[in-house]
Amino acid sequence: MKNGLDFLNLLNCDVSLKILKNLEDPSDFVRFSAVSRSWRQFVIENGLLKHLCQRMFPQLSRVDHVNELCGTAKGHAEAGSSNFMEWEALKREHRVYAFFARGCLSFALRECIYEAIIASSTDNDPEEGIPNTLEPRDRVGRRASYWSSKGQSNPAVPETLTYRLCADLCVITEINIRPFQAYFQIGKPIYSANSVRFRMGHVKSCMDNIVKESCQDCGNDKSCMDNIVKESCQDCGNEKFAWTYTSQEFPMAQENCLQNFRLPEPVLCIGGILQIELLGRVQRQEMDSLYYICVSHVQVVGRPLSPAFGIQTFEHSEKFVLEALSYEQPTSPAQSSSAPSLQMRVRDLEQILNLLRGNVVNVVEYGYEWEIEDEESDEEDEDEEDRE
Amino acid sequence: MGSTSTKIKLRTSDQKVFEVEKAVAVQSQTIKYIYENGCPDSVIHVHSVSGDILSKILDYCKKHVNSAAGKEDISPEELYEWDANFVKVDQNTLFDLILAANCLKIESLLDLTCQTVANMIKGKRPEEIRTTFNIKNDYTIEAEEAVRRENKWAFDMLGGVGTMVIEELADDTMSKCVTNTKSRVCVIAANQIVMMRSISKLANKKSIDVYKQPQNPTTPRIKESVKQRNVGTGFIELFFHFKCKM
């Protein structure tokens, strides 16, 4: 007699599930279902891939259902008997969660910030504005590039920096922050924070309604929404965002280097909004004896899940729909980095224009040298892209 | 009174009687419940477990109780090794252990045995899984193709441990290396192609695919080697990215 047992038949469901819960790779589940029809049925019936994803990312418990807008079985289930519909729904979940798990483990790791939304306070806007944190250098030409909070006499007053990520769904693995060392001040103080904490979430759906009402004409919802968000949350913006994940506190060193804050487990950011909370101030500015926090650079590293996946939110509910838009692996970074680099060019341009208008930061002396030809060609390129 | 040396009698399905220390027997939640709620003097029936299996299970329980109580000087790594050897049994015995651990409610043993079965599935191709568990493939060719197409990324193995042969090897060295390697893929350096046939024969027994350099479209694309370790002279184990059909 050949050695070997079809254990799905032999063991009861609970024990079989216990065995399969040890599988961590979605490919293993998929290959398991290719063994025989009854094995495939078991995997689909018991939603094993869905449970795998939920184990990896508890944030997925908010998923109401999945939509498949690609592949051979597009769209929603057709009318039919409820058993048939249920089975189709289970199969759809199987396909979507399989590729989702795959994406969360193996899409390329890259910088995830798309743009800066708002800081809780800024000392001199825009010279010390939050967009500077997207520039890795702490000086550009002879101009310092950093964000500074307003000064406070109480060092316990926290600050927040809020960013929009490049995809509605991103698996975040780590965040890197470089505090700013004021190289132009005596003693070269480093304005770090005592510790940091991270939040992830989405723009509250009530904001969507405000946006939709006020921009009936322009089709560009996203940038309008950002403007409205920026205008209506001058102080801290927290009322406009719903946070679905808050990390532990990580201590921050008072060192002028890119400090790595690795999340204990990768976290799924649903909604594309990430906020850095800077807790506790450590450095006083000699000039005014107030405590400041300044950040030179922020990097968020993770795996963006678009364009393969998207989400749909509901108006008055925390639930959302997970949508599979494509079963192709996203292509290399070269393609999708065009948006951020355009942002950078626009930002540099704004700062150059600011200088022209004579907005100069008190403590920094500058004489800025730039090449006029380059600036003009930047403007030209920007106009062309706008016209597209 | 010497409660530490209380003994419990267990009778198996094939009428064998085992006398064990209470501390060992109550590793099983089922036995613990019966002992605490029934009459402690009489024999406890373990209906669904045979003598052989119960004997093995009691070995396991004794080892773990002794190690936890410090009666045996054994480090966590040694206990881990002992567990690994414990489950090196034929499949019938393994599933008997699973059924018994489930019925007797011995959580750690159930976890251990289930993990063992899972390890027999991880990273395997469907054909290999079928062979391991003697499963009949009831898919039609079209249906199986459809399943493979549905999630085709799962059938391209991307990434893993590969072995590279870089020197001419004697037969016994070669066979030792092939036996010990963890690789799924073996690549033979361009100047050692003469070894291709002999390595292929050995490698096929372990379901290792053999390819030759230089790369052509069918050779795994070796993208980067991240870690490297010498398995034996002339063999290097590399972690590299490759694509091969699962």
XYZ file of C-alpha atoms in Angstrom:
634
model
C 0.000 0.000 0.000
C 1.376 3.377 -0.967
C 2.321 5.577 1.917
C 0.264 8.733 2.014
C -3.061 10.011 3.220
C -5.527 12.461 1.835
C -5.741 14.168 5.178
C -8.562 16.507 4.260
C -10.771 13.455 4.132
C -9.269 11.852 7.184
C -9.198 14.707 9.646
C -12.018 16.900 10.793
C -12.294 20.430 9.494
C -10.826 22.107 12.571
C -7.664 20.054 12.525
C -7.213 20.489 8.768
C -7.591 24.216 9.253
C -5.020 24.085 12.014
C -2.554 22.465 9.635
C -3.175 24.976 6.884
C -2.947 27.978 9.197
C 0.785 27.278 9.316
C 1.110 28.246 5.667
C 2.270 31.840 5.324
C 2.894 32.159 1.633
C -0.141 32.746 -0.577
C 1.590 30.744 -3.318
C 1.431 27.694 -1.067
C -2.347 28.076 -0.767
C -2.734 28.474 -4.491
C -0.599 25.435 -5.288
C -2.461 23.482 -2.624
C -5.694 24.215 -4.449
C -4.201 22.903 -7.673
C -3.717 19.468 -6.151
C -7.293 18.285 -6.526
C -10.811 19.647 -6.826
C -11.825 18.757 -3.303
C -8.723 20.483 -1.938
C -9.510 23.595 -3.919
C -13.070 23.508 -2.663
C -11.794 23.339 0.916
C -9.570 26.376 0.464
C -12.314 28.461 -1.133
C -15.126 27.387 1.193
C -13.127 28.219 4.278
C -11.836 31.536 2.969
C -8.284 30.537 3.779
C -6.651 33.276 1.735
C -8.893 35.895 3.285
C -7.904 34.670 6.727
C -4.243 34.715 5.765
C -4.555 38.366 4.746
C -6.452 39.240 7.904
C -3.774 37.584 10.012
C -1.097 39.590 8.243
C -3.087 42.819 8.448
C -5.784 43.107 11.099
C -6.771 46.411 9.445
C -8.521 44.320 6.791
C -11.317 43.457 9.203
C -12.945 46.653 7.920
C -13.411 45.218 4.451
C -17.083 44.915 3.627
C -16.650 42.941 0.413
C -14.352 42.685 -2.600
C -14.846 43.752 -6.192
C -12.996 42.396 -9.142
C -12.671 44.818 -12.019
C -10.273 42.768 -14.071
C -9.553 39.208 -15.017
C -11.896 36.736 -16.596
C -14.780 37.022 -14.145
C -15.295 40.768 -14.115
C -17.725 42.683 -12.044
C -20.295 41.669 -9.543
C -22.139 38.394 -9.394
C -25.120 38.130 -11.676
C -28.578 37.330 -10.437
C -28.953 33.683 -9.685
C -29.713 31.353 -6.860
C -28.227 32.501 -3.608
C -25.999 29.419 -3.309
C -24.522 30.147 -6.683
C -23.966 33.768 -5.784
C -22.369 32.820 -2.521
C -20.015 30.409 -4.240
C -19.122 33.021 -6.848
C -18.461 35.510 -4.077
C -16.209 33.038 -2.293
C -14.299 32.327 -5.490
C -13.905 36.022 -6.120
C -12.548 36.543 -2.616
C -10.165 33.661 -3.171
C -8.727 35.252 -6.315
C -8.573 38.771 -4.936
C -7.077 37.920 -1.564
C -4.553 35.599 -3.176
C -3.141 38.369 -5.314
C -3.477 40.840 -2.454
C -1.354 38.665 -0.174
C 1.095 38.274 -3.015
C 1.287 42.055 -3.434
C 1.754 42.684 0.253
C 4.724 40.343 0.300
C 6.375 40.965 -2.989
C 5.538 44.174 -4.823
C 8.554 46.444 -4.956
C 9.590 48.397 -1.888
C 9.793 52.075 -2.571
C 9.353 55.578 -1.237
C 5.656 56.027 -0.620
C 5.096 59.705 0.046
C 3.303 61.468 -2.760
C 3.071 64.907 -1.173
C 3.047 66.750 2.106
C -0.384 67.813 3.267
C 0.054 69.896 6.381
C 2.112 70.462 9.490
C 0.590 71.277 12.856
C 2.506 74.514 12.943
C 5.181 76.167 10.826
C 7.481 78.942 11.939
C 8.130 80.638 8.624
C 5.922 79.442 5.833
C 6.972 78.612 3.129
C 10.739 78.823 3.742
C 10.469 76.374 6.619
C 7.408 74.587 5.290
C 6.657 70.890 5.353
C 7.374 70.332 1.624
C 11.063 70.781 2.484
C 10.994 67.457 4.314
C 10.633 65.702 0.991
C 14.009 67.031 -0.103
C 16.737 64.707 1.172
C 19.410 67.360 1.363
C 19.453 69.766 4.273
C 20.543 72.539 1.998
C 19.856 73.258 -1.639
C 22.462 75.543 -3.080
C 23.050 77.843 -0.148
C 19.525 77.684 1.143
C 18.662 75.431 4.070
C 15.882 72.940 3.467
C 13.902 71.896 6.546
C 10.586 72.245 8.291
C 10.366 74.100 11.574
C 7.554 74.138 14.075
C 6.564 77.300 15.893
C 8.392 77.910 19.157
C 6.868 76.894 22.463
C 7.948 77.576 25.994
C 6.481 74.256 27.110
C 8.593 71.406 25.745
C 5.724 68.942 26.042
C 3.736 70.498 23.193
C 3.741 67.966 20.325
C 3.722 68.544 16.580
C 2.412 66.554 13.643
C 3.421 66.204 10.028
C 0.785 64.774 7.690
C 1.485 63.275 4.286
C -0.460 61.767 1.433
C 0.941 58.499 0.133
C 1.208 57.500 -3.493
C -1.509 54.849 -3.241
C -4.713 54.312 -1.301
C -3.309 51.012 -0.139
C 0.307 50.776 0.946
C 2.077 48.233 3.083
C 4.393 50.347 5.224
C 7.519 48.703 6.596
C 9.591 51.570 7.964
C 9.867 55.313 8.264
C 13.085 57.298 8.219
C 13.381 60.759 9.718
C 16.309 63.125 9.837
C 16.030 65.920 12.372
C 17.507 69.227 11.355
C 20.790 70.556 12.647
C 20.902 74.343 12.433
C 24.381 74.531 11.003
C 24.096 78.306 10.790
C 23.462 78.773 14.517
C 26.097 78.877 17.230
C 26.652 75.456 18.711
C 24.912 73.831 15.719
C 21.881 72.705 17.720
C 19.869 69.721 16.541
C 16.135 70.327 16.860
C 14.998 66.746 17.215
C 11.979 65.476 19.091
C 12.065 63.286 22.168
C 10.132 60.486 20.487
C 7.950 59.822 17.463
C 4.739 57.958 16.785
C 2.959 57.181 13.534
C -0.669 57.177 12.556
C -2.265 55.932 9.380
C -5.711 56.495 8.071
C -7.896 58.203 5.548
C -9.633 61.483 4.889
C -12.990 61.408 6.657
C -15.832 60.706 4.254
C -17.709 63.826 5.358
C -14.875 65.694 3.700
C -15.689 63.912 0.448
C -19.158 65.458 0.543
C -17.805 68.938 1.189
C -15.433 68.496 -1.711
C -18.082 67.174 -4.050
C -20.427 70.023 -3.256
C -17.844 72.698 -3.774
C -16.205 71.466 -6.902
C -19.021 70.576 -9.227
C -17.210 71.986 -12.197
C -13.623 70.957 -12.014
C -13.022 67.262 -12.406
C -9.854 67.318 -10.393
C -11.264 66.123 -7.080
C -8.024 65.154 -5.485
C -6.163 68.439 -5.614
C -9.305 70.395 -4.774
C -9.839 68.188 -1.783
C -6.314 68.808 -0.650
C -6.786 72.557 -0.901
C -9.994 72.404 1.055
C -8.387 70.151 3.603
C -5.448 72.517 3.910
C -7.644 75.555 4.234
C -10.002 74.111 6.765
C -7.465 72.547 9.069
C -4.958 75.261 9.705
C -4.288 74.160 13.244
C -3.673 70.472 13.251
C -5.894 68.793 10.683
C -6.781 65.992 13.017
C -10.534 66.441 12.776
C -10.424 65.860 9.043
C -8.719 62.508 9.199
C -9.772 59.212 10.648
C -6.902 57.201 12.062
C -7.120 53.457 11.848
C -3.642 52.634 13.080
C -1.444 54.167 15.746
C 2.024 52.839 16.330
C 4.039 52.534 19.512
C 6.291 55.400 20.541
C 9.833 55.229 19.229
C 12.591 57.186 20.973
C 14.412 59.635 18.732
C 18.089 60.451 19.067
C 19.359 64.010 19.001
C 21.589 63.241 16.051
C 21.903 64.731 12.613
C 21.346 61.520 10.669
C 18.549 59.679 8.918
C 17.057 57.685 11.758
C 15.287 54.460 10.988
C 11.996 53.586 12.656
C 11.089 50.084 11.605
C 7.543 49.048 12.381
C 7.477 45.781 14.344
C 5.222 44.285 11.649
C 4.438 45.752 8.233
C 1.206 47.758 8.457
C -1.404 48.223 5.769
C -2.216 51.895 5.392
C -5.793 52.096 4.133
C -6.664 55.503 2.703
C -3.213 56.777 1.910
C -2.740 59.246 4.774
C 0.212 58.984 7.136
C 0.933 61.265 10.069
C 4.121 61.571 12.065
C 3.648 62.729 15.630
C 6.694 64.392 17.130
C 6.451 64.142 20.873
C 8.442 66.246 23.296
C 10.873 68.995 22.382
C 14.494 68.887 23.432
C 16.162 71.926 21.942
C 15.742 75.561 22.800
C 16.675 78.272 20.354
C 19.163 80.608 21.998
C 17.701 83.699 20.394
C 14.231 83.480 21.907
C 14.553 80.702 24.507
C 11.687 78.797 22.920
C 11.644 75.090 22.127
C 11.397 74.113 18.475
C 11.240 70.903 16.458
C 12.791 70.898 13.006
C 12.907 68.075 10.492
C 15.174 67.930 7.497
C 13.905 64.832 5.692
C 11.168 62.226 5.922
C 11.008 58.953 4.015
C 8.252 56.376 4.175
C 9.282 52.980 2.835
C 6.745 50.423 1.802
C 4.959 48.618 -0.989
C 2.294 50.637 -2.783
C -0.455 48.310 -3.936
C -1.707 50.384 -6.830
C -2.463 50.221 -9.600
C -3.358 46.621 -8.826
C -5.674 47.479 -5.925
C -7.954 50.315 -4.991
C -10.574 51.039 -2.392
C -14.054 52.440 -2.295
C -15.233 54.029 0.902
C -18.774 54.246 2.151
C -20.316 57.493 3.275
C -21.281 56.854 6.842
C -19.374 53.755 7.632
C -15.906 52.687 8.604
C -16.162 49.813 6.149
C -14.672 49.887 2.705
C -14.549 47.817 -0.467
C -11.332 46.227 -1.623
C -11.072 46.383 -5.395
C -8.807 44.364 -7.593
C -8.096 46.523 -10.621
C -5.402 44.497 -12.264
C -3.676 41.182 -11.779
C -0.442 42.437 -13.222
C 2.530 43.091 -11.014
C 3.181 46.864 -10.950
C 6.101 47.874 -13.145
C 9.436 49.287 -12.095
C 9.818 52.538 -10.140
C 10.938 54.512 -13.179
C 7.381 54.779 -14.433
C 5.685 55.858 -11.261
C 8.312 58.282 -10.037
C 7.305 60.909 -12.579
C 4.691 62.337 -10.233
C 6.998 62.912 -7.250
C 9.757 64.431 -9.359
C 7.286 66.849 -10.873
C 6.261 67.754 -7.350
C 9.882 68.380 -6.487
C 10.372 70.619 -9.465
C 7.277 72.601 -8.556
C 8.452 72.902 -4.979
C 11.866 74.174 -5.969
C 10.217 76.644 -8.246
C 7.992 77.935 -5.464
C 10.974 78.432 -3.258
C 12.845 80.244 -5.961
C 9.853 82.520 -6.485
C 9.695 83.176 -2.773
C 13.244 84.358 -2.796
C 12.450 86.662 -5.642
C 9.653 88.171 -3.584
C 12.116 88.813 -0.814
C 10.833 86.355 1.793
C 13.933 85.624 3.692
C 14.267 83.644 6.898
C 15.703 85.698 9.800
C 18.628 83.601 10.790
C 19.814 82.408 7.453
C 21.913 84.468 5.160
C 21.665 83.685 1.582
C 22.895 84.595 -1.758
C 21.264 82.118 -4.024
C 22.847 81.157 -7.277
C 20.830 79.477 -9.922
C 21.027 79.175 -13.628
C 18.410 81.151 -15.415
C 18.274 78.737 -18.321
C 17.431 75.848 -16.059
C 14.639 77.718 -14.376
C 13.041 78.648 -17.646
C 13.198 75.118 -18.957
C 11.626 73.906 -15.707
C 8.744 76.274 -16.228
C 8.318 75.171 -19.801
C 8.236 71.513 -18.883
C 5.782 72.199 -16.133
C 3.446 74.047 -18.484
C 3.567 71.237 -20.982
C 2.650 68.680 -18.403
C -0.192 70.847 -17.150
C -1.606 71.120 -20.626
C -1.724 67.337 -20.887
C 1.325 12.947 51.185
C 3.287 12.147 48.040
C 1.029 13.705 45.432
C 4.016 14.163 43.155
C 4.227 10.448 42.553
C 0.530 9.813 42.008
C 0.091 7.398 39.170
C -2.733 7.215 36.702
C -3.686 4.108 34.755
C -4.622 4.426 31.101
C -6.148 1.664 28.979
C -5.905 1.959 25.217
C -8.196 0.757 22.459
C -6.163 -2.436 22.105
C -6.428 -3.192 25.825
C -2.885 -2.188 26.784
C -2.527 -0.589 30.193
C -0.051 2.176 30.920
C 0.756 3.495 34.356
C 2.093 7.031 34.312
C 2.757 9.858 36.684
C -0.131 12.243 37.099
C 1.939 15.246 36.051
C 2.679 13.577 32.731
C -0.835 12.320 32.080
C -2.546 15.623 32.750
C -0.664 17.208 29.854
C -3.750 15.898 28.125
C -6.645 18.190 28.956
C -9.032 15.338 28.312
C -7.356 13.044 30.821
C -7.056 15.900 33.285
C -10.794 16.550 33.061
C -11.710 12.901 33.488
C -9.308 12.515 36.405
C -10.571 15.576 38.212
C -14.238 14.840 37.637
C -14.339 11.087 37.708
C -13.046 8.523 40.110
C -9.264 8.879 40.345
C -8.637 5.261 41.294
C -10.074 3.449 38.361
C -8.486 3.147 34.990
C -9.086 5.834 32.382
C -10.109 4.578 28.973
C -8.539 6.223 25.994
C -10.777 4.613 23.406
C -9.449 6.034 20.202
C -5.748 5.656 20.822
C -3.726 2.508 20.260
C -0.961 1.289 22.544
C 1.852 2.213 20.161
C 0.614 5.713 19.692
C -0.106 6.282 23.362
C 3.365 5.059 24.205
C 4.876 7.664 21.881
C 2.617 10.350 23.223
C 3.585 9.569 26.784
C 7.246 9.837 25.794
C 6.517 13.296 24.464
C 4.605 14.364 27.543
C 7.249 13.025 29.881
C 10.021 14.830 28.035
C 8.187 18.118 28.117
C 7.108 17.858 31.741
C 10.626 16.976 32.848
C 12.198 19.766 30.884
C 9.711 22.329 32.200
C 10.167 21.159 35.783
C 13.926 21.260 35.411
C 14.232 17.548 36.140
C 16.129 17.069 32.940
C 18.988 19.274 31.945
C 17.970 20.157 28.428
C 18.223 23.503 26.677
C 15.378 24.908 24.569
C 17.400 24.224 21.430
C 17.920 20.597 22.442
C 14.232 20.214 23.191
C 13.464 21.689 19.787
C 15.787 19.116 18.206
C 14.193 16.345 20.188
C 10.748 17.446 18.974
C 12.013 17.530 15.390
C 13.227 13.960 15.689
C 10.037 12.909 17.424
C 7.993 13.730 14.341
C 10.286 11.937 11.920
C 7.850 9.120 11.482
C 5.903 7.663 8.589
C 2.755 9.443 7.534
C 0.352 6.940 9.033
C 1.931 7.372 12.437
C 2.030 11.122 12.029
C -1.688 11.333 11.320
C -2.420 8.911 14.146
C -0.501 11.261 16.423
C -2.511 14.201 15.147
C -5.797 12.447 15.740
C -4.730 11.339 19.201
C -3.360 14.749 20.180
C -6.617 16.294 19.050
C -8.733 13.804 20.935
C -6.580 13.955 24.070
C -6.336 17.735 23.765
C -2.571 18.069 24.012
C -2.131 21.518 22.503
C 1.634 21.611 22.036
C 1.768 18.182 20.420
C -1.086 19.073 18.091
C 0.731 22.275 17.095
C 3.954 20.366 16.505
C 2.401 17.654 14.358
C 0.273 20.087 12.343
C 3.331 22.221 11.654
C 5.105 19.088 10.445
C 2.398 18.361 7.910
C 2.395 22.002 6.801
C 6.145 21.783 6.207
C 5.485 18.897 3.838
C 3.323 21.226 1.760
C 5.338 24.452 1.830
C 7.177 25.305 -1.335
C 6.082 22.167 -3.140
C 4.626 21.818 -6.573
C 1.153 20.324 -6.867
C 2.553 17.118 -8.388
C 4.919 16.723 -5.466
C 2.138 17.266 -2.949
C 0.055 14.658 -4.727
C 2.907 12.185 -4.527
C 3.596 12.924 -0.872
C 0.032 12.396 0.241
C -1.026 9.969 -2.448
C -3.817 12.209 -3.688
C -5.700 11.392 -6.840
C -5.697 14.242 -9.313
C -9.337 14.601 -10.267
C -8.877 17.675 -12.438
C -9.390 17.480 -16.162
C -6.497 18.919 -18.104
C -8.517 22.009 -18.987
C -9.678 22.554 -15.424
C -6.157 22.281 -14.073
C -4.897 24.720 -16.694
C -7.633 27.136 -15.681
C -6.658 26.932 -12.027
C -3.014 27.546 -12.905
C -3.948 30.496 -15.081
C -6.140 32.051 -12.428
C -3.227 32.773 -10.135
C -0.355 32.171 -12.459
C 2.104 34.090 -10.312
C 1.949 31.271 -7.776
C 3.303 28.833 -10.326
C 6.353 30.845 -11.201
C 8.741 30.294 -8.396
C 10.480 33.556 -7.917
C 13.289 33.588 -5.507
C 14.811 30.858 -3.476
C 17.937 28.971 -2.806
C 19.914 27.803 -5.756
C 23.125 25.861 -5.995
C 25.921 26.599 -8.333
C 28.457 24.039 -9.430
C 31.750 25.664 -10.205
C 34.316 22.879 -10.120
C 34.653 19.359 -11.379
C 33.580 17.004 -8.632
C 34.195 13.390 -7.766
C 31.071 11.220 -7.749
C 30.867 10.799 -3.989
C 31.398 14.523 -3.299
C 28.748 15.328 -5.827
C 26.225 12.965 -4.389
C 26.925 14.194 -0.863
C 26.375 17.788 -1.906
C 23.181 17.055 -3.753
C 21.853 15.175 -0.751
C 22.631 17.965 1.676
C 21.554 20.919 -0.356
C 18.346 22.843 0.297
C 18.175 24.005 -3.279
C 15.311 23.821 -5.699
C 17.480 24.842 -8.602
C 20.993 23.924 -9.578
C 22.992 25.906 -12.087
C 26.124 24.525 -13.631
C 28.848 26.933 -14.593
C 29.659 27.174 -18.259
C 32.968 25.374 -17.941
C 31.511 22.369 -16.104
C 28.835 21.298 -18.521
C 30.414 17.860 -18.708
C 28.887 17.204 -15.271
C 25.396 18.054 -16.426
C 24.206 14.517 -17.002
C 25.490 13.006 -13.769
C 24.193 15.865 -11.660
C 20.835 15.777 -13.407
C 20.354 12.151 -12.512
C 21.002 12.772 -8.834
C 19.100 16.040 -8.769
C 15.959 14.651 -10.337
C 15.498 12.325 -7.415
C 15.232 15.347 -5.174
C 13.117 17.311 -7.616
C 15.898 19.787 -8.209
C 15.943 21.433 -11.620
C 19.285 21.630 -13.310
C 20.207 24.406 -15.717
C 23.349 25.477 -17.387
C 24.942 28.827 -17.727
C 25.218 30.994 -19.710
C 21.628 32.047 -19.442
C 19.207 31.603 -22.253
C 15.479 32.264 -22.082
C 14.771 28.974 -20.383
C 17.496 29.229 -17.766
C 16.471 30.742 -14.455
C 17.282 34.400 -14.450
C 19.828 34.765 -11.744
C 19.226 38.287 -10.603
C 21.262 38.695 -7.527
C 22.983 36.512 -5.053
C 22.373 37.774 -1.596
C 23.785 35.136 0.676
C 26.373 32.612 -0.106
C 27.542 29.541 1.676
C 29.814 26.703 0.642
C 27.999 23.396 0.746
C 31.017 21.472 -0.338
C 34.021 22.136 -2.540
C 32.819 23.151 -5.937
C 29.262 23.816 -4.748
C 28.056 27.181 -3.596
C 24.594 27.835 -2.253
C 23.265 31.180 -3.259
C 20.019 32.940 -2.572
C 19.062 34.171 -5.936
C 15.965 35.186 -7.800
C 14.908 32.870 -10.469
C 11.787 31.932 -12.293
C 10.944 28.343 -12.902
C 7.734 26.545 -13.484
C 6.138 25.065 -10.382
